[in-house]
Amino acid sequence: MTAPQTSWIASANDGQTHFPLQNLPYGVFSTKGQSPRVGVAIGDQVLDLAALDEAGLLPAAAKGAFAAVNLNRFIALGKPVWSETRKRLTALLSGEDAALRDNAALRDKALVPMSAATLHLPVEIPGYTDFYSSKEHATNVGRMFRDPDNALLPNWLEIPIGYNGRASSVVVSGTPLHRPNGQIKLPNEARPVFSPCRKLDFELEMGFIVGKESALGEPISTADAPAHMFGMVLLNDWSARDIQQWEYVPLGPFNSKGFGTSISPWVVTMEALEPFRRDNPEQSPQPLPYLQQQDKNAYDIALEVALQPQGAAAPSTICRTNFKAMYWTMAQQLAHHTVSGCNVRVGDLMGSGTISGNTPDSYGSLLEMTRNGAEPVTLADGSRRGFLEDGDDVIMTGFCQGEGYRVGFGSVSGKILPAR
Amino acid sequence: MTAPQTSWIASANDGQTHFPLQNLPYGVFSTKGQSPRVGVAIGDQVLDLAALDEAGLLPAAAKGAFAAVNLNRFIALGKPVWSETRKRLTALLSGEDAALRDNAALRDKALVPMSAATLHLPVEIPGYTDFYSSKEHATNVGRMFRDPDNALLPNWLEIPIGYNGRASSVVVSGTPLHRPNGQIKLPNEARPVFSPCRKLDFELEMGFIVGKESALGEPISTADAPAHMFGMVLLNDWSARDIQQWEYVPLGPFNSKGFGTSISPWVVTMEALEPFRRDNPEQSPQPLPYLQQQDKNAYDIALEVALQPQGAAAPSTICRTNFKAMYWTMAQQLAHHTVSGCNVRVGDLMGSGTISGNTPDSYGSLLEMTRNGAEPVTLADGSRRGFLEDGDDVIMTGFCQGEGYRVGFGSVSGKILPAR
């Protein structure tokens, strides 16, 4: 049986929208005077799942899970409930089941124009881990921060390197962030200075949300890993390069990253991404057995970064790349994360690491594109950027191109406010 | 007014107990067939605060906060409520207020022998950060893992170095942990092997629990930092040294630490620790202004580590040291953590880093004591340890010595199970 392709909501069918019937990403939204609740994006509308649930149109197993300020309760119900809910929503929004389409009062109540909705952080994140899985990115950074001739560290081809990030400062798209202050070591000074960051950067990443917990002491295999994933988001891992360079040896980045991480408001489910699975990248040497994988765990997701200076008429696209080029897959990341016995929890966010391609216009950070600020990029309004300036808005977008439709992530954006 | 010194619960007055009237640490406990709730340790008893609250004997402002599976709800009520509750408990347990002492039915209900109580993780931990604040420890480790002649990295005297740990695997004392598996790089092999850890170690630490959140973008000053601290625990930062050495460059320790962190079940409040504040250690160079402090932020806490092999008659003490020797104070750690704008949340756990003194018998890890395994320590039963063996139980204790009483932390222990 082929799933229906179009919706009676016209804006879902134009071939360009990120939110056609094939997508149905989950988020948390509110409207004026109402408390946050779970919704699904469809065309230019948000479908209020709490309202649908109240009307008895959603699976009984999900009863009460949508009148919630985050997706965690729904996610914790497990994969069969995710699938059943997706099937119900597909039926309701295609019109195969007319219960919503033909009920004007319910439509009025349950469909909210996206322009009238405030989007919130979709998930309460118990743990945030950030990986470092693009070979191009690791090579570019190693070249600049360490040894140009041995840019890739010896462990990089063996380990899907990751580190623990700061979950408290993960914010939803649209949240402005102050330029961080911190310690910076200037080349000719004996001691560091305390200063606003002078090398503020973004990192284009994606993240997956853990959908099923694991127990302490029980590793997740690469084969089981997909069963532990609920969905994906766009992620901007804001980075203060000068603070990072001074602080990161020996325990890793801390204040250079902890001031904020932005994610997109819509969580695109793994089920919606299923048609976009691709062959895994070749890995040489062959990884250790616990990292080997049989499934196709790469995903074809086209990504872009744009930068819009304060007052500029439009954003300038400065990076185009694709998620499928990542060396280590999400299944390998999760298998590695848990192989020691470390447990994961529902809602955990796992960042991919910066997604860089082969050429400067596909690099996922200004650090790489501008060679640490030495070769600024020129924007549409003629201004140049080595690193971010106050007032800059960074906008990341991404989508999977289907036949006549796109499964998209919308965008994650964030504006830089002056340091305090 | 001097606070009362003795309790009508005789076991609280012997001068040796960790839990006299002057302490009153908070924890979460359960008894057979009953759900977890908040209690206070007093002598060899646990006082059930949910029962006292039901009886109307606790402050109205804390109503309902103790029938909870963790302390977070109580902690979030804020410092005035902590103080008021402490005053009430002091009055009730000294007998200054006879309402509990003279009510046999209530005593029966609210006092549980500690031997009959199961202790749980006291706090839901939204974020776990681990610092690295002992100069002796950083020097010892630098000497072994990096350059013996430049053991202390240049940033160490400027930054209270810290990194994000894994909160999901923080467990309460008594939880056994499996020896982790992971990647190990042997000196004469081209590629790493996958193996059970061969250099499993403990790290003697303390941690403080954040009691008051801060907003994203708003730093906490060293002067305000104490107002954000609820209390302290003992912490064992289990470490897989061989996994750590291979993985930690450039993003820091990950699988070598994430398989488990143990904390003591009783949270000793900052109010109980107040008499044990001491002058801060001398710092040279003088830290940058945001790290300077006026208050006395060091604490005199005597600490011990003991190791008991499987089947051994008794534990052998292998380390004696003191928390007051730490170079960076908790106030400086919190000021540094938030100076970038990073926010903290109620329940966050901030580990001190390994607490090492000047001499081998005061080093807080086997790595340091045995010089990376080369000079094993000898235990009471004649067995020797370079690193931990399966079946080893590691027991850490700590207390503040008052005049005729001790404000103690009880212990944090954990046994090593074989690798899976």
Coordinates of C-alpha atoms in Angstrom, one line a residue, chain A residues 124-132 146 153-171 175-183 190-194 216-219 243-244 246-256 258-260 285-291 333 335-345 348 350 420, chain B residues 124-132 146 153-171 175-183 190-194 216-219 243-244 246-256 258-260 285-291 333 335-345 348 350 420:
Chain A
E124 CA 13.4 18.6 27.5
I125 CA 17.0 17.5 27.0
P126 CA 18.5 15.4 29.9
G127 CA 21.8 15.1 28.2
Y128 CA 23.5 16.8 25.3
T129 CA 26.5 15.1 23.5
D130 CA 28.3 16.6 20.6
F131 CA 30.2 14.5 18.2
Y132 CA 32.9 15.4 15.7
R146 CA 47.4 21.8 15.7
L153 CA 44.7 12.9 15.1
P154 CA 45.5 9.2 15.2
N155 CA 42.3 8.3 17.2
W156 CA 40.0 10.1 14.7
L157 CA 39.7 7.2 12.2
E158 CA 39.0 4.7 15.0
I159 CA 36.6 6.6 17.3
P160 CA 33.5 8.6 16.6
I161 CA 35.0 11.3 18.8
G162 CA 32.4 13.0 21.0
Y163 CA 32.2 15.0 24.2
N164 CA 29.6 16.0 26.7
G165 CA 28.0 19.4 25.9
R166 CA 25.9 21.7 28.2
A167 CA 22.2 20.9 28.0
S168 CA 21.0 23.8 30.1
S169 CA 21.8 26.3 27.4
V170 CA 20.2 24.6 24.4
V171 CA 17.7 27.0 23.1
T175 CA 16.5 32.9 20.7
P176 CA 19.1 35.7 20.5
L177 CA 22.4 35.1 22.3
H178 CA 24.8 37.6 23.8
R179 CA 28.4 37.5 22.6
P180 CA 30.2 35.6 25.4
N181 CA 32.9 37.1 27.5
G182 CA 35.8 35.0 28.5
Q183 CA 39.5 34.4 28.8
A190 CA 52.2 36.7 29.0
R191 CA 48.7 36.4 30.5
P192 CA 45.2 36.1 29.2
V193 CA 42.8 39.0 29.0
F194 CA 39.1 39.0 29.9
L216 CA 23.4 1.6 32.7
G217 CA 25.9 -1.1 31.8
E218 CA 24.0 -2.2 28.6
P219 CA 25.5 -1.1 25.3
I243 CA 38.1 31.2 24.2
Q244 CA 38.2 27.6 22.9
W246 CA 43.0 28.9 25.3
E247 CA 40.8 26.6 27.4
Y248 CA 40.4 23.3 25.5
V249 CA 43.6 21.5 26.6
P250 CA 43.4 19.0 28.3
L251 CA 39.7 18.5 29.1
G252 CA 38.0 19.9 26.0
P253 CA 35.8 22.9 25.1
F254 CA 33.7 24.3 27.9
N255 CA 32.9 28.1 28.1
S256 CA 33.6 28.4 24.4
G258 CA 28.4 26.4 26.9
F259 CA 26.9 29.9 26.3
G260 CA 24.4 28.6 23.9
P285 CA 40.5 1.3 8.1
Q286 CA 37.5 -0.9 8.7
P287 CA 36.3 0.1 12.2
L288 CA 36.5 -2.3 15.2
P289 CA 33.7 -4.8 15.2
Y290 CA 31.5 -2.9 17.7
L291 CA 31.4 0.0 15.2
Q333 CA 27.9 7.4 17.5
A335 CA 27.1 2.4 19.7
H336 CA 30.3 4.1 20.8
H337 CA 28.6 6.4 23.4
T338 CA 27.1 3.3 25.1
V339 CA 29.8 0.7 24.6
S340 CA 31.4 1.7 28.0
G341 CA 28.0 1.0 29.7
C342 CA 26.9 4.7 29.7
N343 CA 23.1 4.9 29.5
V344 CA 21.0 7.2 27.4
R345 CA 17.6 8.7 28.2
D348 CA 18.9 13.2 24.9
M350 CA 23.3 13.9 20.0
R420 CA 27.2 42.3 28.4
Chain B
E124 CA 17.7 14.7 39.8
I125 CA 20.8 16.1 38.2
P126 CA 20.0 18.3 35.1
G127 CA 23.7 18.9 34.4
Y128 CA 27.0 17.5 35.8
T129 CA 30.2 19.5 35.4
D130 CA 33.5 18.2 36.7
F131 CA 36.3 20.6 37.5
Y132 CA 40.0 19.9 37.9
R146 CA 52.2 14.8 29.1
L153 CA 49.6 23.5 31.5
P154 CA 49.8 27.3 31.0
N155 CA 46.0 27.8 31.3
W156 CA 45.8 25.9 34.6
L157 CA 46.8 28.8 36.9
E158 CA 44.4 31.2 35.1
I159 CA 41.2 29.1 34.6
P160 CA 39.4 26.8 37.0
I161 CA 39.4 24.2 34.3
G162 CA 36.3 22.1 34.0
Y163 CA 34.3 20.1 31.5
N164 CA 30.9 18.7 31.0
G165 CA 30.3 15.2 32.5
R166 CA 27.6 12.7 31.8
A167 CA 24.6 13.2 34.2
S168 CA 22.7 10.1 33.2
S169 CA 25.2 7.7 34.8
V170 CA 25.5 9.5 38.2
V171 CA 24.5 6.8 40.7
T175 CA 25.5 0.9 43.1
P176 CA 27.9 -1.7 41.6
L177 CA 29.4 -0.8 38.3
H178 CA 30.7 -3.1 35.5
R179 CA 34.3 -2.6 34.4
P180 CA 33.9 -0.7 31.2
N181 CA 34.9 -2.0 27.8
G182 CA 36.4 0.4 25.3
Q183 CA 39.2 1.2 22.9
A190 CA 49.4 0.0 15.1
R191 CA 45.7 0.0 15.9
P192 CA 43.7 0.1 19.2
V193 CA 42.1 -3.1 20.7
F194 CA 38.6 -3.4 22.1
L216 CA 21.1 32.4 30.3
G217 CA 23.4 35.3 29.7
E218 CA 23.7 36.3 33.3
P219 CA 26.9 35.5 35.0
I243 CA 40.5 4.4 27.5
Q244 CA 41.0 8.0 28.6
W246 CA 43.6 7.2 23.8
E247 CA 40.3 9.2 23.5
Y248 CA 40.9 12.5 25.3
V249 CA 42.7 14.6 22.6
P250 CA 41.2 17.0 21.5
L251 CA 37.7 17.1 23.0
G252 CA 38.4 15.7 26.5
P253 CA 37.4 12.5 28.4
F254 CA 34.2 10.8 27.3
N255 CA 33.8 7.0 27.5
S256 CA 36.6 6.8 30.1
G258 CA 30.7 8.3 31.3
F259 CA 30.2 4.7 32.5
G260 CA 29.5 5.9 36.0
P285 CA 49.4 34.9 39.8
Q286 CA 46.4 36.8 41.2
P287 CA 43.4 35.6 39.1
L288 CA 41.7 37.9 36.7
P289 CA 39.1 40.2 38.4
Y290 CA 36.1 38.0 37.7
L291 CA 37.7 35.2 39.7
Q333 CA 34.3 27.5 39.7
A335 CA 31.8 32.2 38.5
H336 CA 33.9 30.8 35.7
H337 CA 31.2 28.4 34.6
T338 CA 28.7 31.2 34.1
V339 CA 30.9 34.1 33.0
S340 CA 30.3 33.1 29.4
G341 CA 26.5 33.4 30.0
C342 CA 26.0 29.7 30.5
N343 CA 23.1 29.1 32.9
V344 CA 22.9 26.7 35.8
R345 CA 19.8 24.9 37.2
D348 CA 23.2 20.7 38.9
M350 CA 29.6 20.4 40.2
R420 CA 30.3 -7.7 30.3

